[in-house]
PDB file of C-alpha atoms in Angstrom:
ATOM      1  CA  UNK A   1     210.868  58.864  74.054  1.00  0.00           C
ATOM      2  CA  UNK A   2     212.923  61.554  72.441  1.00  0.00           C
ATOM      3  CA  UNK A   3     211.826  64.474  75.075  1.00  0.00           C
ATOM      4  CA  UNK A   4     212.434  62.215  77.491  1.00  0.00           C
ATOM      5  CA  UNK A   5     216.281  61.680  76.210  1.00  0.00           C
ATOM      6  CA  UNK A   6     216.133  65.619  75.987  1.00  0.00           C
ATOM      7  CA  UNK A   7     215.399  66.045  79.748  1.00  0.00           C
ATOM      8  CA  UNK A   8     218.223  63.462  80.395  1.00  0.00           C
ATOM      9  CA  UNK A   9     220.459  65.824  78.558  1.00  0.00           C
ATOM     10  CA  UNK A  10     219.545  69.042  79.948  1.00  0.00           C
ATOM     11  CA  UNK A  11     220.453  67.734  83.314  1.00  0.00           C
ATOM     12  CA  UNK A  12     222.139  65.066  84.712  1.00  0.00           C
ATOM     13  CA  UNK A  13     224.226  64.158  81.548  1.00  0.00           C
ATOM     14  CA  UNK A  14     225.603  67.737  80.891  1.00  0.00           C
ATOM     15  CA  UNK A  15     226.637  67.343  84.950  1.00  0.00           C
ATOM     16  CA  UNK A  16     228.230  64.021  84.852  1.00  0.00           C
ATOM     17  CA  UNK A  17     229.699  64.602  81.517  1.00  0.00           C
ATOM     18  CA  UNK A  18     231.830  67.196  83.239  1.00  0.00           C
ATOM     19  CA  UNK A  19     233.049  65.085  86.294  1.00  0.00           C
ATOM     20  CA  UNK A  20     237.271  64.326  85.682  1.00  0.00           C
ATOM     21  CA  UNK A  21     238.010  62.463  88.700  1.00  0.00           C
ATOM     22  CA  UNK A  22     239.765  59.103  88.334  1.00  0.00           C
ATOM     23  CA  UNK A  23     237.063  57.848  91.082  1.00  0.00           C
ATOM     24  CA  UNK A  24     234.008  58.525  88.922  1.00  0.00           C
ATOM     25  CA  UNK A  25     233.579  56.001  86.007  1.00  0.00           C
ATOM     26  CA  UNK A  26     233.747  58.532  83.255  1.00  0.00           C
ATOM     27  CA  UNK A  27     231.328  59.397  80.708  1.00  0.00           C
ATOM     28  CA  UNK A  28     231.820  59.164  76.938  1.00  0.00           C
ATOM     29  CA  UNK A  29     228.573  59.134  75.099  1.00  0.00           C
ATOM     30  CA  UNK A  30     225.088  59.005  75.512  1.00  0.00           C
ATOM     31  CA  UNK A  31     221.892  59.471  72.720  1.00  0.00           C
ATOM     32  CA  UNK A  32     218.684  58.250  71.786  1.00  0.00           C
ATOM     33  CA  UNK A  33     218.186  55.314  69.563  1.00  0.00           C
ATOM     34  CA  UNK A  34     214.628  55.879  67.279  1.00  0.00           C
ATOM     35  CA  UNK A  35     214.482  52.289  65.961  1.00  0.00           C
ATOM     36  CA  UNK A  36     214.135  50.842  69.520  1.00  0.00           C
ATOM     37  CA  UNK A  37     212.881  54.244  71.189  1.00  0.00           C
ATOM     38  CA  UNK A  38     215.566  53.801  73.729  1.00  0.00           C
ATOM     39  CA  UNK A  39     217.979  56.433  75.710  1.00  0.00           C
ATOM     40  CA  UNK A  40     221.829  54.961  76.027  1.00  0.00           C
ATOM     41  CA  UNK A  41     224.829  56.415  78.140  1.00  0.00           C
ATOM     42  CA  UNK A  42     228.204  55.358  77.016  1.00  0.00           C
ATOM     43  CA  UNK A  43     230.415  55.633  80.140  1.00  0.00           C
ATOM     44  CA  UNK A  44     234.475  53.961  80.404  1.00  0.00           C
ATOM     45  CA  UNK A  45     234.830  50.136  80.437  1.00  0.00           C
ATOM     46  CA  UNK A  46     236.157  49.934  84.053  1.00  0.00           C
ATOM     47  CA  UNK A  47     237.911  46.596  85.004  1.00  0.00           C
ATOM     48  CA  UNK A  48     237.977  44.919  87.961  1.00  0.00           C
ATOM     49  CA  UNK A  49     234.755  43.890  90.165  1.00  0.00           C
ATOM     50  CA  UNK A  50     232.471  45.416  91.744  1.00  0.00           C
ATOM     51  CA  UNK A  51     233.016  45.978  96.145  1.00  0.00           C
ATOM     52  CA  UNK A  52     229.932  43.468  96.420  1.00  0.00           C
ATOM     53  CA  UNK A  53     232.207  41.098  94.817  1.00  0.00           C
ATOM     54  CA  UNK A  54     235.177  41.725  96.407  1.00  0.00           C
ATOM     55  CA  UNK A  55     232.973  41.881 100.043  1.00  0.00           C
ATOM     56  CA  UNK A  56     231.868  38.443  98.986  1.00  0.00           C
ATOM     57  CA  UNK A  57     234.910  36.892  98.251  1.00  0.00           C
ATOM     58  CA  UNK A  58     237.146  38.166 100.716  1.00  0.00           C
ATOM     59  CA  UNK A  59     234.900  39.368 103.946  1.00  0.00           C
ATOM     60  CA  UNK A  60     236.177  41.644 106.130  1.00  0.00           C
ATOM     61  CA  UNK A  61     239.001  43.849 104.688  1.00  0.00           C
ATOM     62  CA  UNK A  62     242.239  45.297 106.901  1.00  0.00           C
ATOM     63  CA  UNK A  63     241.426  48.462 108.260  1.00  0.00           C
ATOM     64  CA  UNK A  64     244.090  50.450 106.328  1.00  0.00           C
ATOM     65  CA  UNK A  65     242.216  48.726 102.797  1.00  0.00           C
ATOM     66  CA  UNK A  66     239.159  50.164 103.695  1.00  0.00           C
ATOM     67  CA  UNK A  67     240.059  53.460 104.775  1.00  0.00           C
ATOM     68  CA  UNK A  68     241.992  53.667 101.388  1.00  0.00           C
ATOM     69  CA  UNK A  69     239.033  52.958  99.274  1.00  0.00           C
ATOM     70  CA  UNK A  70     236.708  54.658 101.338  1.00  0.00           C
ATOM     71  CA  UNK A  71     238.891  57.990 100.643  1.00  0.00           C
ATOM     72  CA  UNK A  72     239.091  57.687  96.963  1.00  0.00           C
ATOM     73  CA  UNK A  73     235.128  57.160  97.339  1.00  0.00           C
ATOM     74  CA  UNK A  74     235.173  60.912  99.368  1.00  0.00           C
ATOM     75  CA  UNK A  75     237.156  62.373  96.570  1.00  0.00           C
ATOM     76  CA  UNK A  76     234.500  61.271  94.176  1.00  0.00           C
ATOM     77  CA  UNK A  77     231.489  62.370  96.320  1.00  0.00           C
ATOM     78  CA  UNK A  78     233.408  65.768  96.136  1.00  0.00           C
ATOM     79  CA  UNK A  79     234.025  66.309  92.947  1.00  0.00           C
ATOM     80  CA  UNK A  80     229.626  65.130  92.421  1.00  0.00           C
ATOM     81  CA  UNK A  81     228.908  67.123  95.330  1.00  0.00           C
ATOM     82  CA  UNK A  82     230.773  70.594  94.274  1.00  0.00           C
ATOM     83  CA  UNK A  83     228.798  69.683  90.907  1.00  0.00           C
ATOM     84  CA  UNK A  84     225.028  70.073  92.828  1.00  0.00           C
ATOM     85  CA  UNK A  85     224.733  66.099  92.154  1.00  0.00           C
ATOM     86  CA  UNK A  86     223.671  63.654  94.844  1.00  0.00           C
ATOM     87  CA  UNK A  87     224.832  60.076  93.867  1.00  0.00           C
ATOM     88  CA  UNK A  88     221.687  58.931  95.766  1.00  0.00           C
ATOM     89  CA  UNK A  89     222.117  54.665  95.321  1.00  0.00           C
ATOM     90  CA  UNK A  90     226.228  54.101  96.694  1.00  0.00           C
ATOM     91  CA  UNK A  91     226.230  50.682  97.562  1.00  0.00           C
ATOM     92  CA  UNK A  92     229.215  48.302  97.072  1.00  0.00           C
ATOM     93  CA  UNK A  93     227.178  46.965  93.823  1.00  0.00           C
ATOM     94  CA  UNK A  94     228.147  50.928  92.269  1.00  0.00           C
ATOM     95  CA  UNK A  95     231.691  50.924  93.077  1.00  0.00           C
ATOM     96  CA  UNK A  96     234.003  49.193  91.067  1.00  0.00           C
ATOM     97  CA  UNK A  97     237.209  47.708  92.244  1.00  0.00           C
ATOM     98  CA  UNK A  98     240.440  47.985  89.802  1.00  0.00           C
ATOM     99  CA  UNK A  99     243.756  48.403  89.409  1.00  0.00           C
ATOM    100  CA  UNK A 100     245.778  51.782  88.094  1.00  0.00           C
ATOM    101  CA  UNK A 101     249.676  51.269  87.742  1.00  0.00           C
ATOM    102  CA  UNK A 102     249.965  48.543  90.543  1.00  0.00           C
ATOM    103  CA  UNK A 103     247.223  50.279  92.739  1.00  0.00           C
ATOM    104  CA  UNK A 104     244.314  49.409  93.881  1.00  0.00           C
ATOM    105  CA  UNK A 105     241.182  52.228  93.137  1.00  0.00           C
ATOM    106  CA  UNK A 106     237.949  52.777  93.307  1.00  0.00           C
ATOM    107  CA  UNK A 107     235.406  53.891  91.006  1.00  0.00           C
ATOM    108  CA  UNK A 108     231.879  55.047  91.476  1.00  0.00           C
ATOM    109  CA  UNK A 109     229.498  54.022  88.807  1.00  0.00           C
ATOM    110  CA  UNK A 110     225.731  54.524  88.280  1.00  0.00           C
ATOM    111  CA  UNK A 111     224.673  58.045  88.709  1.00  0.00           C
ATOM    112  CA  UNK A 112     221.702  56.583  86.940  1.00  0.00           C
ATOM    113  CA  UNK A 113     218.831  58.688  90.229  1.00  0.00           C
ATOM    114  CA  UNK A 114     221.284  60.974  91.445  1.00  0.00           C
ATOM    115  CA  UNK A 115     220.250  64.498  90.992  1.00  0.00           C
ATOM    116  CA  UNK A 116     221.187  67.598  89.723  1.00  0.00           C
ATOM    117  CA  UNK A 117     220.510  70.673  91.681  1.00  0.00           C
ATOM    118  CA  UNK A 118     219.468  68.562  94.925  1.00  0.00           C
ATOM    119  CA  UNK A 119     218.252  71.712  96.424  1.00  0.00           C
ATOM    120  CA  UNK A 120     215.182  71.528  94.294  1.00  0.00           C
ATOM    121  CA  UNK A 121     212.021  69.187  95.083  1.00  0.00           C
ATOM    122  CA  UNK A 122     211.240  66.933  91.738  1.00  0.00           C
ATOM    123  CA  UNK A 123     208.110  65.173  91.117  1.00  0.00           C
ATOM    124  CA  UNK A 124     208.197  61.294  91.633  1.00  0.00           C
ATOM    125  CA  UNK A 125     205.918  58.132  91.871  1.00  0.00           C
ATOM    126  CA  UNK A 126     204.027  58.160  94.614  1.00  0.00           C
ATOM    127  CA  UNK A 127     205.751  56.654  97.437  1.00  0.00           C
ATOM    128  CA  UNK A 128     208.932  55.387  95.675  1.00  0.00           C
ATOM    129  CA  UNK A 129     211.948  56.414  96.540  1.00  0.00           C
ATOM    130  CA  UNK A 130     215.379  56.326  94.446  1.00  0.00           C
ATOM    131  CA  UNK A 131     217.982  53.940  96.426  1.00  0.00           C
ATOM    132  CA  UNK A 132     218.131  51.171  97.840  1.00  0.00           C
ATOM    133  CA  UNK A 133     217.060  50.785 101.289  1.00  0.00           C
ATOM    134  CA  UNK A 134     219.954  49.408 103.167  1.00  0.00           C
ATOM    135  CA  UNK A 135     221.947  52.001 102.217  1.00  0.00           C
ATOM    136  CA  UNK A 136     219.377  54.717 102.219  1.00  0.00           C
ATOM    137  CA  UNK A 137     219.886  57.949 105.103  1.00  0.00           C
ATOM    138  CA  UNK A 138     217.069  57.096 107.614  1.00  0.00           C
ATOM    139  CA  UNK A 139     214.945  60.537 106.987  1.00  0.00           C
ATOM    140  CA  UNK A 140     214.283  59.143 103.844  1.00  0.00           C
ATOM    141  CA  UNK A 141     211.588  57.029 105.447  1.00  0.00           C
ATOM    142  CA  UNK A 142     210.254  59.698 107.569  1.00  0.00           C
ATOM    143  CA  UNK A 143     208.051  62.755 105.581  1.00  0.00           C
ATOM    144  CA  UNK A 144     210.754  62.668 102.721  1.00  0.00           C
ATOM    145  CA  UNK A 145     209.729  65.671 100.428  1.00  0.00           C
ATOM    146  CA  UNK A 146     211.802  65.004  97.535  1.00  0.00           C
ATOM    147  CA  UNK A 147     214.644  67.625  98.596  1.00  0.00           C
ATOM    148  CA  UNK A 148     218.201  65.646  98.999  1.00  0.00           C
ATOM    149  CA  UNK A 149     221.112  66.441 100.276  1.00  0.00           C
ATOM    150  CA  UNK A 150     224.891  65.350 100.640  1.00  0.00           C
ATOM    151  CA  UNK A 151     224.018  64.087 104.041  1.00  0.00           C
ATOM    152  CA  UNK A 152     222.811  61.002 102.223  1.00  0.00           C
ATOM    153  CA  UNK A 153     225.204  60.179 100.349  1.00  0.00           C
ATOM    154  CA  UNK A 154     227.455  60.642 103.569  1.00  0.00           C
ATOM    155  CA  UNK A 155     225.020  58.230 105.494  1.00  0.00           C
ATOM    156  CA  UNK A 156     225.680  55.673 102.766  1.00  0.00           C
ATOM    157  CA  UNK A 157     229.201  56.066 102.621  1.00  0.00           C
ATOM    158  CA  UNK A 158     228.989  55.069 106.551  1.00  0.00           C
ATOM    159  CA  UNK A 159     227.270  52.115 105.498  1.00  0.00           C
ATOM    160  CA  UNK A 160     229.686  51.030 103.466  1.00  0.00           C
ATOM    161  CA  UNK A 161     232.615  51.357 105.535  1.00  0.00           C
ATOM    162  CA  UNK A 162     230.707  49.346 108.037  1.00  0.00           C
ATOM    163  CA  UNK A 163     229.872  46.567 105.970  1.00  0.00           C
ATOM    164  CA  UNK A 164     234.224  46.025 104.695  1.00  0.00           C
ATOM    165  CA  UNK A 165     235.356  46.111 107.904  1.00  0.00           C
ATOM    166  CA  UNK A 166     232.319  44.316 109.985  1.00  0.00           C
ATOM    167  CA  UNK A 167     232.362  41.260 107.777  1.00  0.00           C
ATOM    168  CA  UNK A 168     228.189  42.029 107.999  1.00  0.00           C
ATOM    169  CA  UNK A 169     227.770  42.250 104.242  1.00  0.00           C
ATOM    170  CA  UNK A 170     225.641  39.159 103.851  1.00  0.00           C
ATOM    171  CA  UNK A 171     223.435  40.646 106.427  1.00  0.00           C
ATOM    172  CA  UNK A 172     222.612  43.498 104.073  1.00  0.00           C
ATOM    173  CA  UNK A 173     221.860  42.022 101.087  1.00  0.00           C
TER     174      UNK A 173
END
């Protein structure tokens, strides 16, 4: 509905709009569409595949890969982080494997539940939370009260860098 486009756009657009970091998939557009009653994001065509992909291919990658990658994903998480947001779903499905002048980056996509002002409780569904599990901070299953913090995104990015250098991708999806 059109107030719910105008709650997007109070929020988390005016955030991620903002982000400049060559490790966030940048934003270009976003607006509501009253023929089909649907809210749209424009963000930057981003090349590559996604880390599931390249997990799935290739398996295990060298320490000194994943380290690299992992860092450019820390940048990112920064940059959100300093900006109040809380990515909330970083999985290797959301990060996007390309290439910039001969070198290999990463990009974080899909802010789609992260949250502005994490500090602040927000009403949900009843027993849903945003994420996905495997990647998910374990206090999230334990009396979760709707307040986030960077600590979960932190837990995820853990996950992560497990899962390229374990070979134990498979295991988590």
């Amino acid at each position: 509905s059109q107030s719910r486009y105008t709650r997007f756009c109070s929020g988390w657009e005016g955030v991620v709009s903002r982000f400049r970091s060559q490790y966030i998939a940048q934003y270009l557009d976003s607006g509501f569409d009253r023929e089909y009653g649907l809210t749209y994001l424009v963000m930057e065509l981003v090349e590559g595949e996604t880390l599931a992909a390249l997990l799935e291919r290739e398996g295990r990658l060298e320490v000194r890969r994943a380290v690299g990658l992992v860092a450019q994903l820390l940048v990112a998480l920064e940059e959100a982080h300093s900006a109040g947001v809380i990515h909330r779903d970083l999985k290797p499905a959301n990060l996007m494997v390309t290439r910039c002048d001969g070198v290999e980056v990463l990009k974080v996509l899909d802010f789609g539940v992260s949250r502005p002002n994490a500090s602040q409780p927000r009403e949900q569904t009843q027993g849903l939370i945003p994420g996905t599990p495997a990647y998910m901070a374990p206090e999230l299953f334990l009396g979760y009260t709707g307040v986030v913090s960077v600590g979960m995104d932190v837990f995820s990015v853990g996950v992560v860098l497990f899962q390229m250098l374990s070979d134990r991708y498979r295991d988590w999806e």
